[in-house]
Tab-separated table of C-alpha atoms in Angstrom:
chain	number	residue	atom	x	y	z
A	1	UNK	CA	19.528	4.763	11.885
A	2	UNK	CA	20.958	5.899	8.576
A	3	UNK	CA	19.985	2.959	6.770
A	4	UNK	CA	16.833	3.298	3.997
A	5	UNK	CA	15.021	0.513	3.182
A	6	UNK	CA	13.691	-0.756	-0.425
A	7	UNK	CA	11.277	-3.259	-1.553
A	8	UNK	CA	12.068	-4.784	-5.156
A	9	UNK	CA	9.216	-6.417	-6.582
A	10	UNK	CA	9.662	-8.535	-9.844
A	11	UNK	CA	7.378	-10.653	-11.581
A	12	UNK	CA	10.484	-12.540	-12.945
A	13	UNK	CA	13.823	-13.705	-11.576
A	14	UNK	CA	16.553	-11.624	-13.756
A	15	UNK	CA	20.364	-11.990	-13.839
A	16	UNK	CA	21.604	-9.769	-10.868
A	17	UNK	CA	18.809	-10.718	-8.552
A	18	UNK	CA	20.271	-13.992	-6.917
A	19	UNK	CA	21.829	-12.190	-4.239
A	20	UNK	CA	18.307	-11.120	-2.953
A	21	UNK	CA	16.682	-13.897	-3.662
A	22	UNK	CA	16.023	-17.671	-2.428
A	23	UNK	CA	18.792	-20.100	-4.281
A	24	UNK	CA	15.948	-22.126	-5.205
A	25	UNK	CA	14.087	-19.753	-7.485
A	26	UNK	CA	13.952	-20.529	-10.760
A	27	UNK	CA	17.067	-19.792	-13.555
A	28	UNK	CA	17.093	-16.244	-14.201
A	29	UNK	CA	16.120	-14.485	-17.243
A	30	UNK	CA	17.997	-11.548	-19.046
A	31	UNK	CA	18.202	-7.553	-17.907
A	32	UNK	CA	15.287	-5.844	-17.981
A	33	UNK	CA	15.819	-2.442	-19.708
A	34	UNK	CA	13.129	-0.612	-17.726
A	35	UNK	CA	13.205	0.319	-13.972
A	36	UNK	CA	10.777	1.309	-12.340
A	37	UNK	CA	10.947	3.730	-8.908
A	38	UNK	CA	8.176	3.902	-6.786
A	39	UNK	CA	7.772	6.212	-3.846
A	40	UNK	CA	4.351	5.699	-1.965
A	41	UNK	CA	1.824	7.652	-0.705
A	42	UNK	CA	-0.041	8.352	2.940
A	43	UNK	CA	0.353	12.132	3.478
A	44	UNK	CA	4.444	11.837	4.656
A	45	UNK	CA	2.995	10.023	8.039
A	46	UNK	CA	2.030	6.916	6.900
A	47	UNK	CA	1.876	3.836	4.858
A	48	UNK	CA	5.174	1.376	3.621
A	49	UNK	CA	5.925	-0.331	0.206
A	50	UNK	CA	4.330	-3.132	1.541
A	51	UNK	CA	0.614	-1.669	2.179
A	52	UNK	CA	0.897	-0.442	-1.465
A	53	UNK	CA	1.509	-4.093	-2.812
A	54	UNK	CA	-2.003	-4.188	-3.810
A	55	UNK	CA	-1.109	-2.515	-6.911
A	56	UNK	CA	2.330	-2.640	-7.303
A	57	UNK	CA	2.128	-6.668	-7.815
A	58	UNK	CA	-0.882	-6.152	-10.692
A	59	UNK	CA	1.702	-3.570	-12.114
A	60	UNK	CA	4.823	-5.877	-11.729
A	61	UNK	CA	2.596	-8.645	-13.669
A	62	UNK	CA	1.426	-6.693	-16.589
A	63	UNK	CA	4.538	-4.219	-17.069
A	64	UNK	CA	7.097	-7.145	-16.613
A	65	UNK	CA	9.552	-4.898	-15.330
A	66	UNK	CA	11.544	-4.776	-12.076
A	67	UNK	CA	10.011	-1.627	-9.199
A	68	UNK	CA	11.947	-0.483	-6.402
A	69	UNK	CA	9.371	0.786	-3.915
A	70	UNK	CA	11.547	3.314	-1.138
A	71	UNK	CA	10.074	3.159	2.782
A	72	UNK	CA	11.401	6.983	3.385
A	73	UNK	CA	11.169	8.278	6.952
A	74	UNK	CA	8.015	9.256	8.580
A	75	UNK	CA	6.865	12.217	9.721
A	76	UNK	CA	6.491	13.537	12.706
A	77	UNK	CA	9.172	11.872	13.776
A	78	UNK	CA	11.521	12.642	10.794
A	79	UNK	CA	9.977	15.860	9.551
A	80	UNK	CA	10.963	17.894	5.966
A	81	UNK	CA	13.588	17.457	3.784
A	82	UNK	CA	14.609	13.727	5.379
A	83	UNK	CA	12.302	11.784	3.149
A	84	UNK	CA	12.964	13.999	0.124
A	85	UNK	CA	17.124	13.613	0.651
A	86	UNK	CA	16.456	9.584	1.261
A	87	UNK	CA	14.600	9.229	-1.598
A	88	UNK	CA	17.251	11.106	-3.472
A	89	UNK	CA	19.649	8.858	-2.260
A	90	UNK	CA	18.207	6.081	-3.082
A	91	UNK	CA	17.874	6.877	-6.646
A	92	UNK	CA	21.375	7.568	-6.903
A	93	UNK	CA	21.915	3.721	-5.465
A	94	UNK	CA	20.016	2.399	-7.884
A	95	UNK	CA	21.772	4.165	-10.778
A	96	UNK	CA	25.477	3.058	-9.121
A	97	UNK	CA	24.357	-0.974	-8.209
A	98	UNK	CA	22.129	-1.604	-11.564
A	99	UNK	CA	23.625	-5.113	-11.541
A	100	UNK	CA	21.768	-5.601	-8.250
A	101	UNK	CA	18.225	-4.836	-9.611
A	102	UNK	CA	18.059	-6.789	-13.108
A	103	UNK	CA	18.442	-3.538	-14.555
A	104	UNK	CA	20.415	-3.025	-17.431
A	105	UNK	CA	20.475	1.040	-16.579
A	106	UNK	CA	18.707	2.220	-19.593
A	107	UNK	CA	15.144	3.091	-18.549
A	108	UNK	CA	14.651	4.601	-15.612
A	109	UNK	CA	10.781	6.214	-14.607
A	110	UNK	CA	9.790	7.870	-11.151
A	111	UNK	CA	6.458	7.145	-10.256
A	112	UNK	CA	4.476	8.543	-6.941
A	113	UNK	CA	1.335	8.733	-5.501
A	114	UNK	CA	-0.021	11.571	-3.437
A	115	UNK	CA	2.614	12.553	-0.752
A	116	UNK	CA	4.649	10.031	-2.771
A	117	UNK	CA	4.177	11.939	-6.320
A	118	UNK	CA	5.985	14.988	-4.712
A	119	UNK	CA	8.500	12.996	-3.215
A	120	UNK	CA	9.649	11.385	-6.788
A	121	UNK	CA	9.533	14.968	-8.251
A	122	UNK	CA	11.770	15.502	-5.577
A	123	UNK	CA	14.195	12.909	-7.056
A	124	UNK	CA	14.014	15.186	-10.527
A	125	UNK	CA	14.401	18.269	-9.021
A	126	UNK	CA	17.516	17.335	-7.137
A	127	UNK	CA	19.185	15.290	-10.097
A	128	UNK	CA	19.204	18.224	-11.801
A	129	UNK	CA	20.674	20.346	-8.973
A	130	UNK	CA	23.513	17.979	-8.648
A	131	UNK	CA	23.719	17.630	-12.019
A	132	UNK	CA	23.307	13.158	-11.959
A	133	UNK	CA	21.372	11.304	-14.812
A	134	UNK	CA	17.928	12.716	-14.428
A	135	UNK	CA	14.891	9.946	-14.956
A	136	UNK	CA	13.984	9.452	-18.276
A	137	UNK	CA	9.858	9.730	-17.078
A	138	UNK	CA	8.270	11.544	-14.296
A	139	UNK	CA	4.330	9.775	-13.432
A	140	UNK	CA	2.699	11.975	-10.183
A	141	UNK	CA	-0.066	9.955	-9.658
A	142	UNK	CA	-3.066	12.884	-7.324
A	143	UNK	CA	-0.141	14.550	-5.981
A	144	UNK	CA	0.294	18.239	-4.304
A	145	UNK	CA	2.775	20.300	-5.915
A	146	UNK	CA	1.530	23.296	-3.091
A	147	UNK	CA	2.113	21.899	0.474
A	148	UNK	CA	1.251	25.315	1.728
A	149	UNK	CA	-1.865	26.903	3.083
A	150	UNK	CA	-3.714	27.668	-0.211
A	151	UNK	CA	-7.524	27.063	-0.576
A	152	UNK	CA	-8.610	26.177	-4.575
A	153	UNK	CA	-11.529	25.552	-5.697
A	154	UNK	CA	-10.672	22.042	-5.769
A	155	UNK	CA	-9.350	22.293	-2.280
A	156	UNK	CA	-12.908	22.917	-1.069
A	157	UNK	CA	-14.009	19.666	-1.543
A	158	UNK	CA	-11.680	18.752	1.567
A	159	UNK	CA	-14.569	20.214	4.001
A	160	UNK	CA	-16.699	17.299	2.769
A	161	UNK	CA	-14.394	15.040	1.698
A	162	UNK	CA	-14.552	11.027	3.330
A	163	UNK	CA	-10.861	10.250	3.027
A	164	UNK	CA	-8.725	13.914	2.537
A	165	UNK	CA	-10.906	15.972	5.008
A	166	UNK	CA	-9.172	19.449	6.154
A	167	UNK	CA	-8.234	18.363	9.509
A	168	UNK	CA	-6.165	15.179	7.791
A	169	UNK	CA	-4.710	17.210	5.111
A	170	UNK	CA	-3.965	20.093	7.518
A	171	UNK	CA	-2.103	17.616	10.028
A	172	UNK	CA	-0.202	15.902	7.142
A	173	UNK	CA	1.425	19.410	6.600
A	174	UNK	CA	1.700	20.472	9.597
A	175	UNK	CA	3.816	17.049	10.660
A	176	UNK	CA	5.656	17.437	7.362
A	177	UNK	CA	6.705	20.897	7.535
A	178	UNK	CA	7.519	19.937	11.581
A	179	UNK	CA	4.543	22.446	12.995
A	180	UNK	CA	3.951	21.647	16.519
A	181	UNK	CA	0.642	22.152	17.244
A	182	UNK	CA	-0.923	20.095	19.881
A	183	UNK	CA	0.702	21.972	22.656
A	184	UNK	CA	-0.887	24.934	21.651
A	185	UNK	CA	-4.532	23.189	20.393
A	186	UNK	CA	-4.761	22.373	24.655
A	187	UNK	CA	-4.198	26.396	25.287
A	188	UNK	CA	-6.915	27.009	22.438
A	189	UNK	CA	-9.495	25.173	24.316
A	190	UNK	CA	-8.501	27.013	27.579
A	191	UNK	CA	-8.729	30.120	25.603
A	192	UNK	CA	-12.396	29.032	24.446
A	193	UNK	CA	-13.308	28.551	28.305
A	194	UNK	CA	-14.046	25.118	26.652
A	195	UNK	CA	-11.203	22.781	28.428
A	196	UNK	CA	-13.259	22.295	31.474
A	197	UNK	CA	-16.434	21.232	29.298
A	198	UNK	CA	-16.548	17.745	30.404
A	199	UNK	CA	-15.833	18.468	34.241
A	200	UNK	CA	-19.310	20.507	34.275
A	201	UNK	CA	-22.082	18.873	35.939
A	202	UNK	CA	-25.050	18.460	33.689
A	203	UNK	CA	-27.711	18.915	35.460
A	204	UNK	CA	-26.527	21.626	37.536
A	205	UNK	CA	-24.922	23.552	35.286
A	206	UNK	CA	-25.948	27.258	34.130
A	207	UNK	CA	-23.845	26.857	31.192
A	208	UNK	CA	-26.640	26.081	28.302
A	209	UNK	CA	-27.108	27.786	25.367
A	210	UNK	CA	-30.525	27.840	23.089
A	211	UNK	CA	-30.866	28.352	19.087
A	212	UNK	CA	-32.931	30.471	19.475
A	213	UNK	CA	-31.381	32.890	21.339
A	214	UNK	CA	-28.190	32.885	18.953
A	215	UNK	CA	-30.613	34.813	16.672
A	216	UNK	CA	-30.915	38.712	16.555
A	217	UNK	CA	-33.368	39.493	14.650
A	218	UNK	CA	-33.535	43.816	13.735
A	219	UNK	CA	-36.843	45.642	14.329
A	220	UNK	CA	-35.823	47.385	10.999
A	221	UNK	CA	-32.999	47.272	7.680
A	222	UNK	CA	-32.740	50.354	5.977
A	223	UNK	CA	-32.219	50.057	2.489
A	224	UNK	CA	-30.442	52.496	-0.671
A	225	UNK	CA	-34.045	53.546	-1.217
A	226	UNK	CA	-34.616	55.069	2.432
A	227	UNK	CA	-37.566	53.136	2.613
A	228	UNK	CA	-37.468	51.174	5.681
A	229	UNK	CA	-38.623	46.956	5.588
A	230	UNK	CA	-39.935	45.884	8.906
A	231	UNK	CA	-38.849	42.202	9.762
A	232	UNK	CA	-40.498	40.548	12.780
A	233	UNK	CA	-41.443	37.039	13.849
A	234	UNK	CA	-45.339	37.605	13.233
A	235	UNK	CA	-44.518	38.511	8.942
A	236	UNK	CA	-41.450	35.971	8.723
A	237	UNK	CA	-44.330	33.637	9.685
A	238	UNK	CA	-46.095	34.868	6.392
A	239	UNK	CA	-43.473	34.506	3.883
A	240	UNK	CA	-42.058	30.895	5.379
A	241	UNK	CA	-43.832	27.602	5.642
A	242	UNK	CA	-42.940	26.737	8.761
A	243	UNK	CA	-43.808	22.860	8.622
A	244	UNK	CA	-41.311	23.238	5.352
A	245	UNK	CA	-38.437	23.514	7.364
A	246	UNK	CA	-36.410	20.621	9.164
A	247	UNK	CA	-37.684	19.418	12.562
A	248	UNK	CA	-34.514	19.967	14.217
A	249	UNK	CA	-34.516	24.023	12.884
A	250	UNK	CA	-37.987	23.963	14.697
A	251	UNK	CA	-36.592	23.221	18.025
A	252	UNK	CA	-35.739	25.041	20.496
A	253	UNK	CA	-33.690	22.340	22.078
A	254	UNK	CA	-30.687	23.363	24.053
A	255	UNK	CA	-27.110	22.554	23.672
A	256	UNK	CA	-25.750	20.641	25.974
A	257	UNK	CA	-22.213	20.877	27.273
A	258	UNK	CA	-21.243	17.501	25.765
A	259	UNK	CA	-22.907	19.077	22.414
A	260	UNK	CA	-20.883	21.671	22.069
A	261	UNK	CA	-17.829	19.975	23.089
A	262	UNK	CA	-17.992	17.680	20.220
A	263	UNK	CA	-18.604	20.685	17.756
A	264	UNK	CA	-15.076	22.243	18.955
A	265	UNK	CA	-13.277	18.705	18.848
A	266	UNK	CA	-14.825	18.535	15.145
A	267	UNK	CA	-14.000	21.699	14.137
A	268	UNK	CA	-11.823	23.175	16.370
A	269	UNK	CA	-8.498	21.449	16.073
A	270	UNK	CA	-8.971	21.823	12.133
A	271	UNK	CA	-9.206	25.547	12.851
A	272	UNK	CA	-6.929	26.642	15.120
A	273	UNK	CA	-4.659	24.648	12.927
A	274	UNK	CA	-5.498	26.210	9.514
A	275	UNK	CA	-4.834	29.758	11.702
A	276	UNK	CA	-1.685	28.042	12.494
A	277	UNK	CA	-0.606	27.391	9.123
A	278	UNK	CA	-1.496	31.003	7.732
A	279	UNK	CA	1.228	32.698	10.107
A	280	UNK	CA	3.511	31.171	7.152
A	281	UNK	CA	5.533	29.315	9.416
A	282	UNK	CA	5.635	26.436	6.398
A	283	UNK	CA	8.751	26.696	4.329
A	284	UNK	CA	8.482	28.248	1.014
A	285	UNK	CA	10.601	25.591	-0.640
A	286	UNK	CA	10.726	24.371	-4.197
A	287	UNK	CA	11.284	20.808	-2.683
A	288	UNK	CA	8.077	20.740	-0.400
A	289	UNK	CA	6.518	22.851	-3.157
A	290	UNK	CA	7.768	22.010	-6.468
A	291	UNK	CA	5.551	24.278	-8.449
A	292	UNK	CA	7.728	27.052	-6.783
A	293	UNK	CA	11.169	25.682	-8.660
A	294	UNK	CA	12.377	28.034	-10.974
A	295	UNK	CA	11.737	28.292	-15.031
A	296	UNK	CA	15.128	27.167	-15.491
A	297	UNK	CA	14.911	24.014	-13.200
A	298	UNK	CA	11.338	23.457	-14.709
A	299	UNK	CA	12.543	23.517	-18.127
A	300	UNK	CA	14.971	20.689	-17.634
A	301	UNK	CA	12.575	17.917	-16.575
A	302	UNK	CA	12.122	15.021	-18.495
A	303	UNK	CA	8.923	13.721	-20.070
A	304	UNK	CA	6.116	14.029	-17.146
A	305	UNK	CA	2.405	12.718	-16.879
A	306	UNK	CA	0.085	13.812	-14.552
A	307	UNK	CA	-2.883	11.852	-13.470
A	308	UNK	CA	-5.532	12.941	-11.110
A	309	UNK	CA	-9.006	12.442	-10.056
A	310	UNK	CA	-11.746	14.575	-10.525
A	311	UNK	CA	-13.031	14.093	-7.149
A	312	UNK	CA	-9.661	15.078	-5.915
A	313	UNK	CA	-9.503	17.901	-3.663
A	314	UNK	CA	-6.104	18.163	-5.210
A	315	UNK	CA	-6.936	18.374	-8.702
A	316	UNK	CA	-5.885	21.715	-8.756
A	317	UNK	CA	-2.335	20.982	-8.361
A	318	UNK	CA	-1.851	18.758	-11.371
A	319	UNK	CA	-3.281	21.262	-13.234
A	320	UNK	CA	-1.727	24.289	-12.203
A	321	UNK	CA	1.539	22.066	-12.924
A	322	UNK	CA	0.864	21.181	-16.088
A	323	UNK	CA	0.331	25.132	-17.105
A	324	UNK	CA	3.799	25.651	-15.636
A	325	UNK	CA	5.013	22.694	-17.998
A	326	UNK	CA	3.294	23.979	-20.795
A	327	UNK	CA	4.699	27.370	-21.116
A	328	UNK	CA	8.286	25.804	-20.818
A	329	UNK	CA	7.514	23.174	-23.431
A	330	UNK	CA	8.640	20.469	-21.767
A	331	UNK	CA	6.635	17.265	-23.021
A	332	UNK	CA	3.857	16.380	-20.693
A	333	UNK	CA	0.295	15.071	-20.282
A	334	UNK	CA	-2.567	14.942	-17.672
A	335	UNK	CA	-5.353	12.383	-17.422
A	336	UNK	CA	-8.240	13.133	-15.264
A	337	UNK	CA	-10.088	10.213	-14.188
A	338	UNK	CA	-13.635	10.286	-14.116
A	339	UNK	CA	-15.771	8.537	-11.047
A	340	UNK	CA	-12.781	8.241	-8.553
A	341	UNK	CA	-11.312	10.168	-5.580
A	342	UNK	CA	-7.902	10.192	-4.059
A	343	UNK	CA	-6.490	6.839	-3.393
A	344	UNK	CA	-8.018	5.144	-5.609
A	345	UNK	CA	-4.973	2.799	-6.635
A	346	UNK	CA	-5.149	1.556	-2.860
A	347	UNK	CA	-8.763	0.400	-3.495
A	348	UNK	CA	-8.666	-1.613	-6.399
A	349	UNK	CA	-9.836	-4.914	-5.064
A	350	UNK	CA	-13.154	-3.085	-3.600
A	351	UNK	CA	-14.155	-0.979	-6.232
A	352	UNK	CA	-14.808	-1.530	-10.039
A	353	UNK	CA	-14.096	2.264	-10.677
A	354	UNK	CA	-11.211	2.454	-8.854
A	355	UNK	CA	-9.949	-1.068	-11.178
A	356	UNK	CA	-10.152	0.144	-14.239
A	357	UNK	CA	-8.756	3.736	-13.217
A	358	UNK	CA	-6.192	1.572	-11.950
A	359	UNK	CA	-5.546	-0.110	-14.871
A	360	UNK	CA	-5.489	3.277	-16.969
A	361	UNK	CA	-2.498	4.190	-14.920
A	362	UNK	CA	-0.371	1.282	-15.841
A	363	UNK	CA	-1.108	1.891	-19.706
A	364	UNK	CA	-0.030	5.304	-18.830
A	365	UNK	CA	3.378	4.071	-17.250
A	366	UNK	CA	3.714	1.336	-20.174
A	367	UNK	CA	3.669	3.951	-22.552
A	368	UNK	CA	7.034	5.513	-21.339
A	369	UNK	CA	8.705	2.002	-21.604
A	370	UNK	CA	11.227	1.004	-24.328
């Protein structure tokens, strides 16, 4: 199916518009001059214009301006560059059937969160290629501008992270960048003599592993000084409380089979997939990385603002964009939002933080209005 589906939203019925909507609606009002494009977020696998309503509609009310929300191919199923060259497309529509929109084809802004952030760069990166109107305002909204294997600081925080954990983010690029790993994950286990875990019979089996044993302690450590420091059980007991430390460090408990098979499906998908994507078989391309584009490309982009959350694991990104933006001069900002975490716009109605950082980003959008 070559069709791509849109979602206008409009908090007012404007000349142009009759055609989509009910005959019955009310008289319409003039042409807006502003248009917004929205491209949403959920890690290229996920998500629709419609399950980002819950701030779109608050955005629609208070920037009284028309959005056109795209619902790009998914991956797996339709992996890298199909939802950048839809997206694309779409843009282009919107600039050729104005009269459709209650757009008057002044004002145009690209706005994107996450997945969706790189996607509406995307739309930037190939107006200026083909050399079409480029938007008058880029807004990223916690985007990645490095869909590549690359641990940041920042990028850290996805080993603890709730909602962007490294198996999710790893798996988002991986179906992205059309990596085919599950084939393979089934010959890790094999590999790790840990496929026929659950077929083992408990309480028969010889195949039980203790703490304790893990540990190998040396009689002796010799040191730059030649002296030699002699480490046993009997003065480790000296120098550590023992009743200090954590009941379950105390035990000498065994781990079962069931135990240890639930530490590999924790861990070990996440990394045999991480080893997966350091064999570089992601593509090094400006349009699934845009902080890779050229100077030249870089230096033509319109007016951008960044926004990201400080408890983000990518923060980073927006940053390291921004620097790239900076030494080209192009006019840009970044707002770091205190208290919040990725997604945040898609929790507005549960959280008070997440409300007013909400709420920032619209004044940020406003600002680019005319």
């Amino acid at each position: 199916n070559d069709t791509v589906r849109i979602r206008i939203l409009s908090g007012e019925v404007r000349q142009g518009m009759l055609d989509t909507i009910s005959p019955n609606s009310a008289a319409p009002i003039g042409l807006s001059k502003n248009l917004i494009l929205h491209v949403h977020g959920g890690g290229f696998i996920a998500h629709s214009s419609k399950s980002h309503e819950i701030y779109l509609k608050p955005w629609c009310k208070e920037l009284k301006v028309p959005i056109v929300s795209i619902d790009y191919s998914l991956a797996p199923e339709h992996v890298f560059p199909r939802a950048s060259e839809e997206c694309f497309y779409v843009y282009a529509w919107c600039l050729l059937n104005k009269n459709l929109l209650g757009w008057s084809g002044e004002n145009i802004i690209c706005v994107g969160d996450s997945a969706g952030g790189v996607l509406a760069t995307n739309i930037v990166q190939r107006a200026i290629v083909n050399q079409i109107r480029i938007p008058d305002a880029l807004v990223p909204i916690y985007s990645p501008f490095l869909l590549t294997y690359s641990l940041s600081p920042s990028r850290l925080l996805s080993v603890m992270d709730p909602l962007l954990n490294l198996g999710i983010l790893w798996r988002c690029l991986a179906a992205y960048s059309g990596i085919d790993f599950k084939a393979e994950t089934e010959r890790y286990k094999i590999m790790l003599n840990l496929g026929e875990i659950k077929k083992i019979d408990e309480k028969n089996s010889n195949v039980r592993f203790s703490k304790s044993e893990s540990i190998d302690l040396p009689d002796e450590v010799k040191i730059g000084s030649q002296e030699k420091v002699k480490i046993s059980l009997e003065n480790l007991d000296n120098r550590i409380d023992l009743a200090d430390v954590q009941p379950e460090f105390q035990s000498d408990k065994l781990l079962t089979n069931e135990e240890l098979l639930s530490y590999y499906e924790l861990m070990g998908d996440a990394i045999f997939l991480i080893d997966k994507l350091r064999s570089n078989r992601v593509p090094y391309d400006h349009y699934m990385s845009p902080i890779l584009s050229t100077d030249d490309m870089l230096s033509k982009f319109p007016k951008t603002f960044l926004i990201s959350a400080c408890l983000d694991p990518l923060h980073d990104d927006s940053i390291e964009f921004k620097r790239r933006l900076n030494r080209l001069h192009v006019p840009n900002g970044l707002e770091v939002i205190e208290g919040v975490h990725h997604g945040f716009l898609n929790f507005v109605q549960i959280s008070k933080e997440c409300r007013k950082a909400s709420k920032l980003v619209t004044s940020r959008i406003k600002s680019y209005l005319i």
